[in-house]
């Protein structure tokens, strides 16, 4: 694979092509300037946002995240973070669609409890059905469960996003074989979402054949978020190229790299 | 009359329209979305949507999130 063909290795979500397979969140940064610099360094084209109450009467001149990360430059992916039930997740998506002038792409997450932030799978499935029927393009956060991942695809979600590990934990991919099975079963893009800690974790996700990785804390909570964003970009690219290249089979014992023939000693 | 605005009891003039409330709050031309009593009110209907006493109004915007 040459550099030129690698650069055209795009993937598609809801009918739109993207060159970057790294999707990033915009939370937990020190300030708006650091957010913008880290996201520029990541090369991400899709960025998540959350939807919250406007501060009435406070900081009226404070820049909004969408003034810094403008919808004409980035694909804005509103999420339902903090939703623990179907109703609040659906309301959040409808508000986000209005906020973004009819933009249909959303990230659905319906959480189960505050300690693990694991998805409540039953309510996630229910919310996904409602949102798909309402015309949304749903990218859905779920467990690393191949059965549920396939069901979410069959409901009509445009991408399925199994967790690597709990949100914000930085533990890396806890169940590689399940992620592999999810990828092998899928006909929609599979993105690892949550739990990545460092660049090698992102590379592993891509080596397993994932279409992309969505992360936030691994970049924002690094000592140098801008440098980590760059590292993640490279980790994603390295993992993707290794996947496409097809790794050598692992073997238990050695295999000399230099020829035996022609030795003179 | 009193409404519940983003979780806070707030007094507004009777027969206030959504467009009037947004203007009063200094939020005109801001990128936001509004729910009244858990139902979305599109921007195109702000001018005609009249608030009633006891309404629960949520005005939301985008923030950083993962």
mmCIF file of C-alpha atoms in Angstrom:
data_model
loop_
_atom_site.group_PDB
_atom_site.id
_atom_site.type_symbol
_atom_site.label_atom_id
_atom_site.label_comp_id
_atom_site.label_asym_id
_atom_site.label_seq_id
_atom_site.Cartn_x
_atom_site.Cartn_y
_atom_site.Cartn_z
ATOM 1 C CA UNK A 1 0.000 0.000 0.000
ATOM 2 C CA UNK A 2 1.514 3.308 -1.031
ATOM 3 C CA UNK A 3 1.086 6.559 0.822
ATOM 4 C CA UNK A 4 -1.201 7.863 -1.909
ATOM 5 C CA UNK A 5 -3.653 4.964 -1.661
ATOM 6 C CA UNK A 6 -3.570 5.135 2.123
ATOM 7 C CA UNK A 7 -4.581 8.758 2.017
ATOM 8 C CA UNK A 8 -7.723 7.855 0.056
ATOM 9 C CA UNK A 9 -8.687 5.194 2.606
ATOM 10 C CA UNK A 10 -11.864 6.968 3.610
ATOM 11 C CA UNK A 11 -14.862 5.566 5.408
ATOM 12 C CA UNK A 12 -18.472 6.569 5.276
ATOM 13 C CA UNK A 13 -21.049 7.359 7.934
ATOM 14 C CA UNK A 14 -24.628 8.136 6.954
ATOM 15 C CA UNK A 15 -23.581 8.696 3.341
ATOM 16 C CA UNK A 16 -20.733 11.098 4.035
ATOM 17 C CA UNK A 17 -17.062 10.228 3.536
ATOM 18 C CA UNK A 18 -14.396 10.971 6.117
ATOM 19 C CA UNK A 19 -10.614 10.766 5.863
ATOM 20 C CA UNK A 20 -9.954 10.798 9.601
ATOM 21 C CA UNK A 21 -10.890 7.722 11.579
ATOM 22 C CA UNK A 22 -10.352 9.517 14.868
ATOM 23 C CA UNK A 23 -13.476 11.084 16.346
ATOM 24 C CA UNK A 24 -13.038 13.275 19.394
ATOM 25 C CA UNK A 25 -15.068 14.635 22.246
ATOM 26 C CA UNK A 26 -14.815 18.236 23.350
ATOM 27 C CA UNK A 27 -15.260 17.890 27.126
ATOM 28 C CA UNK A 28 -12.834 18.265 30.051
ATOM 29 C CA UNK A 29 -10.443 20.709 28.369
ATOM 30 C CA UNK A 30 -8.900 23.597 30.322
ATOM 31 C CA UNK A 31 -10.471 26.202 28.068
ATOM 32 C CA UNK A 32 -11.845 26.778 24.600
ATOM 33 C CA UNK A 33 -8.407 27.565 23.184
ATOM 34 C CA UNK A 34 -6.956 24.249 24.348
ATOM 35 C CA UNK A 35 -10.025 22.472 22.968
ATOM 36 C CA UNK A 36 -9.512 24.008 19.548
ATOM 37 C CA UNK A 37 -5.767 23.321 19.464
ATOM 38 C CA UNK A 38 -6.123 19.695 20.577
ATOM 39 C CA UNK A 39 -8.866 19.006 18.072
ATOM 40 C CA UNK A 40 -6.873 20.578 15.264
ATOM 41 C CA UNK A 41 -3.887 18.384 16.202
ATOM 42 C CA UNK A 42 -6.084 15.271 16.241
ATOM 43 C CA UNK A 43 -7.108 15.798 12.640
ATOM 44 C CA UNK A 44 -10.650 14.771 13.581
ATOM 45 C CA UNK A 45 -13.480 15.686 11.241
ATOM 46 C CA UNK A 46 -16.268 14.543 13.553
ATOM 47 C CA UNK A 47 -16.505 16.098 17.033
ATOM 48 C CA UNK A 48 -19.003 15.371 19.752
ATOM 49 C CA UNK A 49 -20.792 17.974 21.816
ATOM 50 C CA UNK A 50 -23.227 17.788 24.702
ATOM 51 C CA UNK A 51 -26.512 19.641 25.080
ATOM 52 C CA UNK A 52 -27.107 21.507 28.337
ATOM 53 C CA UNK A 53 -29.099 24.379 29.788
ATOM 54 C CA UNK A 54 -28.062 27.845 28.671
ATOM 55 C CA UNK A 55 -26.673 29.958 31.508
ATOM 56 C CA UNK A 56 -29.425 32.529 31.938
ATOM 57 C CA UNK A 57 -28.004 35.949 32.723
ATOM 58 C CA UNK A 58 -24.441 34.705 33.218
ATOM 59 C CA UNK A 59 -21.423 34.972 30.959
ATOM 60 C CA UNK A 60 -23.549 36.186 28.086
ATOM 61 C CA UNK A 61 -20.469 36.989 26.020
ATOM 62 C CA UNK A 62 -18.736 33.671 26.648
ATOM 63 C CA UNK A 63 -17.911 31.978 23.331
ATOM 64 C CA UNK A 64 -19.961 28.927 22.551
ATOM 65 C CA UNK A 65 -18.286 25.683 21.541
ATOM 66 C CA UNK A 66 -19.973 25.955 18.127
ATOM 67 C CA UNK A 67 -18.321 29.345 17.565
ATOM 68 C CA UNK A 68 -14.936 27.647 17.972
ATOM 69 C CA UNK A 69 -15.760 24.336 16.280
ATOM 70 C CA UNK A 70 -18.032 25.535 13.536
ATOM 71 C CA UNK A 71 -20.512 23.206 11.806
ATOM 72 C CA UNK A 72 -19.227 24.236 8.386
ATOM 73 C CA UNK A 73 -15.772 22.904 9.276
ATOM 74 C CA UNK A 74 -16.613 19.912 11.473
ATOM 75 C CA UNK A 75 -19.360 17.334 11.482
ATOM 76 C CA UNK A 76 -20.966 18.026 14.840
ATOM 77 C CA UNK A 77 -22.078 14.906 16.664
ATOM 78 C CA UNK A 78 -24.416 15.799 19.524
ATOM 79 C CA UNK A 79 -24.471 13.166 22.227
ATOM 80 C CA UNK A 80 -26.983 12.123 24.861
ATOM 81 C CA UNK A 81 -24.363 11.949 27.615
ATOM 82 C CA UNK A 82 -25.881 12.006 31.068
ATOM 83 C CA UNK A 83 -29.147 10.412 29.945
ATOM 84 C CA UNK A 84 -30.280 7.455 32.035
ATOM 85 C CA UNK A 85 -33.641 6.839 30.359
ATOM 86 C CA UNK A 86 -35.223 6.636 26.919
ATOM 87 C CA UNK A 87 -37.258 9.820 27.273
ATOM 88 C CA UNK A 88 -34.385 12.143 28.155
ATOM 89 C CA UNK A 89 -32.220 10.664 25.389
ATOM 90 C CA UNK A 90 -34.929 11.167 22.760
ATOM 91 C CA UNK A 91 -35.673 14.714 23.972
ATOM 92 C CA UNK A 92 -31.965 15.535 23.867
ATOM 93 C CA UNK A 93 -31.673 14.335 20.271
ATOM 94 C CA UNK A 94 -34.691 16.345 19.164
ATOM 95 C CA UNK A 95 -33.320 19.483 20.816
ATOM 96 C CA UNK A 96 -29.941 18.884 19.200
ATOM 97 C CA UNK A 97 -31.546 18.507 15.772
ATOM 98 C CA UNK A 98 -33.266 21.851 16.264
ATOM 99 C CA UNK A 99 -30.061 23.415 17.589
ATOM 100 C CA UNK A 100 -28.157 22.295 14.486
ATOM 101 C CA UNK A 101 -30.789 23.267 11.919
ATOM 102 C CA UNK A 102 -32.136 19.809 11.175
ATOM 103 C CA UNK A 103 -28.824 17.928 11.368
ATOM 104 C CA UNK A 104 -29.795 14.259 11.802
ATOM 105 C CA UNK A 105 -26.593 12.636 13.044
ATOM 106 C CA UNK A 106 -26.559 11.884 16.784
ATOM 107 C CA UNK A 107 -24.607 9.794 19.238
ATOM 108 C CA UNK A 108 -27.008 7.835 21.416
ATOM 109 C CA UNK A 109 -25.953 6.710 24.842
ATOM 110 C CA UNK A 110 -28.330 5.650 27.583
ATOM 111 C CA UNK A 111 -26.397 4.975 30.732
ATOM 112 C CA UNK A 112 -27.049 2.394 33.406
ATOM 113 C CA UNK A 113 -25.345 3.720 36.523
ATOM 114 C CA UNK A 114 -22.992 6.471 37.594
ATOM 115 C CA UNK A 115 -20.243 4.224 38.891
ATOM 116 C CA UNK A 116 -19.554 2.350 35.666
ATOM 117 C CA UNK A 117 -21.342 4.521 33.084
ATOM 118 C CA UNK A 118 -22.017 1.241 31.337
ATOM 119 C CA UNK A 119 -24.850 1.441 28.827
ATOM 120 C CA UNK A 120 -28.341 0.376 29.821
ATOM 121 C CA UNK A 121 -28.719 -1.893 26.835
ATOM 122 C CA UNK A 122 -32.488 -2.419 27.058
ATOM 123 C CA UNK A 123 -33.179 1.301 27.115
ATOM 124 C CA UNK A 124 -30.521 1.943 24.458
ATOM 125 C CA UNK A 125 -32.310 -0.447 22.096
ATOM 126 C CA UNK A 126 -35.674 1.165 22.841
ATOM 127 C CA UNK A 127 -34.350 4.697 22.277
ATOM 128 C CA UNK A 128 -32.584 3.631 19.080
ATOM 129 C CA UNK A 129 -35.848 2.317 17.642
ATOM 130 C CA UNK A 130 -37.649 5.592 18.388
ATOM 131 C CA UNK A 131 -34.859 7.753 16.968
ATOM 132 C CA UNK A 132 -34.437 5.709 13.783
ATOM 133 C CA UNK A 133 -38.204 5.865 13.217
ATOM 134 C CA UNK A 134 -38.013 9.638 13.732
ATOM 135 C CA UNK A 135 -35.450 9.988 10.943
ATOM 136 C CA UNK A 136 -32.235 10.305 12.946
ATOM 137 C CA UNK A 137 -28.910 8.848 11.830
ATOM 138 C CA UNK A 138 -27.956 7.104 15.053
ATOM 139 C CA UNK A 139 -24.413 6.264 16.093
ATOM 140 C CA UNK A 140 -24.942 4.150 19.165
ATOM 141 C CA UNK A 141 -22.731 3.585 22.193
ATOM 142 C CA UNK A 142 -23.070 0.067 23.521
ATOM 143 C CA UNK A 143 -21.407 -2.747 25.386
ATOM 144 C CA UNK A 144 -18.786 -4.996 23.812
ATOM 145 C CA UNK A 145 -21.542 -7.559 23.254
ATOM 146 C CA UNK A 146 -21.680 -8.954 19.694
ATOM 147 C CA UNK A 147 -25.346 -9.960 19.954
ATOM 148 C CA UNK A 148 -26.516 -6.519 21.037
ATOM 149 C CA UNK A 149 -24.227 -4.837 18.487
ATOM 150 C CA UNK A 150 -25.864 -6.831 15.700
ATOM 151 C CA UNK A 151 -29.354 -6.034 17.004
ATOM 152 C CA UNK A 152 -28.551 -2.306 17.029
ATOM 153 C CA UNK A 153 -27.367 -2.586 13.444
ATOM 154 C CA UNK A 154 -30.582 -4.379 12.474
ATOM 155 C CA UNK A 155 -32.661 -1.628 14.076
ATOM 156 C CA UNK A 156 -31.064 0.748 11.576
ATOM 157 C CA UNK A 157 -28.274 2.486 13.486
ATOM 158 C CA UNK A 158 -25.717 3.948 11.043
ATOM 159 C CA UNK A 159 -22.752 3.017 13.253
ATOM 160 C CA UNK A 160 -22.311 0.833 16.309
ATOM 161 C CA UNK A 161 -19.813 1.950 18.934
ATOM 162 C CA UNK A 162 -18.833 -0.641 21.520
ATOM 163 C CA UNK A 163 -16.865 0.514 24.537
ATOM 164 C CA UNK A 164 -13.240 -0.503 25.034
ATOM 165 C CA UNK A 165 -13.585 -0.006 28.794
ATOM 166 C CA UNK A 166 -15.656 2.298 31.056
ATOM 167 C CA UNK A 167 -15.943 5.921 29.904
ATOM 168 C CA UNK A 168 -13.007 7.995 31.133
ATOM 169 C CA UNK A 169 -11.191 4.977 32.603
ATOM 170 C CA UNK A 170 -8.261 4.822 30.175
ATOM 171 C CA UNK A 171 -8.069 1.057 30.668
ATOM 172 C CA UNK A 172 -7.722 0.211 26.985
ATOM 173 C CA UNK A 173 -9.527 -2.587 25.181
ATOM 174 C CA UNK A 174 -10.659 -5.074 27.811
ATOM 175 C CA UNK A 175 -12.133 -7.647 25.458
ATOM 176 C CA UNK A 176 -10.353 -7.722 22.135
ATOM 177 C CA UNK A 177 -12.031 -10.889 20.957
ATOM 178 C CA UNK A 178 -15.508 -9.446 21.426
ATOM 179 C CA UNK A 179 -14.526 -6.322 19.504
ATOM 180 C CA UNK A 180 -13.146 -8.574 16.755
ATOM 181 C CA UNK A 181 -16.383 -10.573 16.636
ATOM 182 C CA UNK A 182 -18.450 -7.373 16.482
ATOM 183 C CA UNK A 183 -16.308 -6.134 13.578
ATOM 184 C CA UNK A 184 -16.545 -9.456 11.725
ATOM 185 C CA UNK A 185 -20.339 -9.560 12.055
ATOM 186 C CA UNK A 186 -20.979 -5.976 11.034
ATOM 187 C CA UNK A 187 -22.148 -4.353 7.825
ATOM 188 C CA UNK A 188 -22.140 -0.838 9.343
ATOM 189 C CA UNK A 189 -19.075 1.016 10.653
ATOM 190 C CA UNK A 190 -17.853 -0.164 14.058
ATOM 191 C CA UNK A 191 -16.075 2.422 16.189
ATOM 192 C CA UNK A 192 -14.586 1.827 19.587
ATOM 193 C CA UNK A 193 -16.044 4.480 21.855
ATOM 194 C CA UNK A 194 -14.731 5.098 25.368
ATOM 195 C CA UNK A 195 -12.023 3.585 27.521
ATOM 196 C CA UNK A 196 -8.985 4.191 25.345
ATOM 197 C CA UNK A 197 -6.021 5.468 27.385
ATOM 198 C CA UNK A 198 -3.117 6.016 25.047
ATOM 199 C CA UNK A 199 -2.043 5.797 21.423
ATOM 200 C CA UNK A 200 -1.308 2.066 21.469
ATOM 201 C CA UNK A 201 -4.897 1.399 22.593
ATOM 202 C CA UNK A 202 -6.168 3.295 19.572
ATOM 203 C CA UNK A 203 -3.791 1.362 17.331
ATOM 204 C CA UNK A 204 -5.040 -1.954 18.742
ATOM 205 C CA UNK A 205 -8.642 -0.988 17.995
ATOM 206 C CA UNK A 206 -7.719 -0.225 14.413
ATOM 207 C CA UNK A 207 -5.634 -3.407 14.070
ATOM 208 C CA UNK A 208 -8.734 -5.361 15.075
ATOM 209 C CA UNK A 209 -10.452 -3.883 12.040
ATOM 210 C CA UNK A 210 -12.530 -1.163 13.631
ATOM 211 C CA UNK A 211 -13.519 1.638 11.294
ATOM 212 C CA UNK A 212 -12.607 4.306 13.808
ATOM 213 C CA UNK A 213 -12.227 5.299 17.446
ATOM 214 C CA UNK A 214 -14.073 7.945 19.421
ATOM 215 C CA UNK A 215 -12.295 9.320 22.468
ATOM 216 C CA UNK A 216 -12.266 12.327 24.756
ATOM 217 C CA UNK A 217 -10.594 11.862 28.149
ATOM 218 C CA UNK A 218 -7.509 10.125 26.765
ATOM 219 C CA UNK A 219 -6.640 13.364 25.000
ATOM 220 C CA UNK A 220 -8.132 15.960 27.356
ATOM 221 C CA UNK A 221 -6.685 14.422 30.531
ATOM 222 C CA UNK A 222 -3.177 13.908 29.148
ATOM 223 C CA UNK A 223 -0.496 16.207 30.603
ATOM 224 C CA UNK A 224 -0.117 17.713 27.140
ATOM 225 C CA UNK A 225 -3.468 17.286 25.367
ATOM 226 C CA UNK A 226 -2.286 18.785 22.071
ATOM 227 C CA UNK A 227 0.671 16.393 21.865
ATOM 228 C CA UNK A 228 -1.526 13.439 22.840
ATOM 229 C CA UNK A 229 -4.034 14.411 20.150
ATOM 230 C CA UNK A 230 -1.217 14.189 17.621
ATOM 231 C CA UNK A 231 -0.108 10.834 19.071
ATOM 232 C CA UNK A 232 -3.657 9.507 18.792
ATOM 233 C CA UNK A 233 -3.867 10.599 15.187
ATOM 234 C CA UNK A 234 -0.699 8.649 14.430
ATOM 235 C CA UNK A 235 -1.826 5.662 16.493
ATOM 236 C CA UNK A 236 -5.047 5.487 14.515
ATOM 237 C CA UNK A 237 -3.206 5.766 11.214
ATOM 238 C CA UNK A 238 -0.581 3.182 12.211
ATOM 239 C CA UNK A 239 -3.223 0.728 13.398
ATOM 240 C CA UNK A 240 -5.262 1.186 10.250
ATOM 241 C CA UNK A 241 -2.283 0.632 7.982
ATOM 242 C CA UNK A 242 -1.237 -2.441 9.976
ATOM 243 C CA UNK A 243 -4.757 -3.836 9.608
ATOM 244 C CA UNK A 244 -4.728 -3.242 5.857
ATOM 245 C CA UNK A 245 -1.199 -4.644 5.554
ATOM 246 C CA UNK A 246 -2.206 -7.877 7.280
ATOM 247 C CA UNK A 247 0.042 -8.774 10.166
ATOM 248 C CA UNK A 248 2.301 -11.825 10.183
ATOM 249 C CA UNK A 249 1.061 -14.805 12.107
ATOM 250 C CA UNK A 250 2.376 -14.975 15.664
ATOM 251 C CA UNK A 251 4.603 -18.021 16.270
ATOM 252 C CA UNK A 252 5.869 -19.544 19.448
ATOM 253 C CA UNK A 253 9.466 -20.065 18.364
ATOM 254 C CA UNK A 254 12.081 -18.095 16.475
ATOM 255 C CA UNK A 255 12.571 -17.774 12.757
ATOM 256 C CA UNK A 256 15.953 -16.298 11.728
ATOM 257 C CA UNK A 257 15.811 -13.175 9.632
ATOM 258 C CA UNK A 258 19.270 -13.673 8.026
ATOM 259 C CA UNK A 259 19.854 -16.576 5.621
ATOM 260 C CA UNK A 260 21.561 -19.728 6.897
ATOM 261 C CA UNK A 261 22.933 -20.417 3.393
ATOM 262 C CA UNK A 262 26.373 -18.914 2.738
ATOM 263 C CA UNK A 263 27.512 -18.856 6.318
ATOM 264 C CA UNK A 264 31.339 -19.240 6.416
ATOM 265 C CA UNK A 265 31.816 -20.014 10.084
ATOM 266 C CA UNK B 1 -47.089 35.221 35.691
ATOM 267 C CA UNK B 2 -44.597 32.677 36.833
ATOM 268 C CA UNK B 3 -42.860 30.072 34.696
ATOM 269 C CA UNK B 4 -40.135 27.557 35.404
ATOM 270 C CA UNK B 5 -37.121 28.662 33.336
ATOM 271 C CA UNK B 6 -34.187 26.247 33.190
ATOM 272 C CA UNK B 7 -35.186 24.950 36.600
ATOM 273 C CA UNK B 8 -35.629 28.362 38.229
ATOM 274 C CA UNK B 9 -39.008 29.979 39.051
ATOM 275 C CA UNK B 10 -39.097 33.152 36.947
ATOM 276 C CA UNK B 11 -41.668 35.922 36.629
ATOM 277 C CA UNK B 12 -42.473 37.146 33.118
ATOM 278 C CA UNK B 13 -45.232 39.488 31.857
ATOM 279 C CA UNK B 14 -48.565 37.858 31.014
ATOM 280 C CA UNK B 15 -48.937 36.755 27.395
ATOM 281 C CA UNK B 16 -45.183 36.730 26.801
ATOM 282 C CA UNK B 17 -44.266 35.044 23.539
ATOM 283 C CA UNK B 18 -41.202 32.857 23.195
ATOM 284 C CA UNK B 19 -39.557 35.400 20.918
ATOM 285 C CA UNK B 20 -40.109 38.035 23.607
ATOM 286 C CA UNK B 21 -38.604 35.842 26.308
ATOM 287 C CA UNK B 22 -35.528 35.116 24.191
ATOM 288 C CA UNK B 23 -35.084 38.831 23.510
ATOM 289 C CA UNK B 24 -35.604 39.735 27.172
ATOM 290 C CA UNK B 25 -32.880 37.245 28.124
ATOM 291 C CA UNK B 26 -30.453 38.757 25.603
ATOM 292 C CA UNK B 27 -30.282 35.498 23.673
ATOM 293 C CA UNK B 28 -31.456 36.756 20.286
ATOM 294 C CA UNK B 29 -29.404 35.250 17.436
ATOM 295 C CA UNK B 30 -27.740 32.776 19.769
ATOM 296 C CA UNK B 31 -27.623 29.158 18.667
ATOM 297 C CA UNK B 32 -30.099 27.528 21.043
ATOM 298 C CA UNK B 33 -33.110 25.230 21.167
ATOM 299 C CA UNK B 34 -36.210 25.384 23.329
ATOM 300 C CA UNK B 35 -38.625 22.992 24.960
ATOM 301 C CA UNK B 36 -41.871 23.940 26.657
ATOM 302 C CA UNK B 37 -43.388 21.288 28.888
ATOM 303 C CA UNK B 38 -41.028 18.709 27.391
ATOM 304 C CA UNK B 39 -42.136 19.464 23.827
ATOM 305 C CA UNK B 40 -39.778 21.036 21.305
ATOM 306 C CA UNK B 41 -40.705 24.524 20.127
ATOM 307 C CA UNK B 42 -39.018 25.176 16.762
ATOM 308 C CA UNK B 43 -37.379 28.571 16.218
ATOM 309 C CA UNK B 44 -39.836 29.193 13.391
ATOM 310 C CA UNK B 45 -42.661 29.228 15.966
ATOM 311 C CA UNK B 46 -41.048 31.485 18.612
ATOM 312 C CA UNK B 47 -43.005 34.521 17.450
ATOM 313 C CA UNK B 48 -46.386 32.821 17.705
ATOM 314 C CA UNK B 49 -45.772 30.627 20.768
ATOM 315 C CA UNK B 50 -47.435 32.269 23.767
ATOM 316 C CA UNK B 51 -46.287 31.174 27.198
ATOM 317 C CA UNK B 52 -48.776 30.260 29.901
ATOM 318 C CA UNK B 53 -48.489 30.486 33.664
ATOM 319 C CA UNK B 54 -46.807 27.401 35.057
ATOM 320 C CA UNK B 55 -45.033 26.470 31.812
ATOM 321 C CA UNK B 56 -41.749 24.649 32.172
ATOM 322 C CA UNK B 57 -39.275 26.165 29.716
ATOM 323 C CA UNK B 58 -35.880 24.709 28.896
ATOM 324 C CA UNK B 59 -33.436 26.720 26.789
ATOM 325 C CA UNK B 60 -30.419 24.669 25.797
ATOM 326 C CA UNK B 61 -27.186 25.183 23.917
ATOM 327 C CA UNK B 62 -24.132 23.180 22.933
ATOM 328 C CA UNK B 63 -21.298 22.608 25.415
ATOM 329 C CA UNK B 64 -18.107 20.594 25.284
ATOM 330 C CA UNK B 65 -18.748 16.911 25.841
ATOM 331 C CA UNK B 66 -17.542 13.476 24.912
#
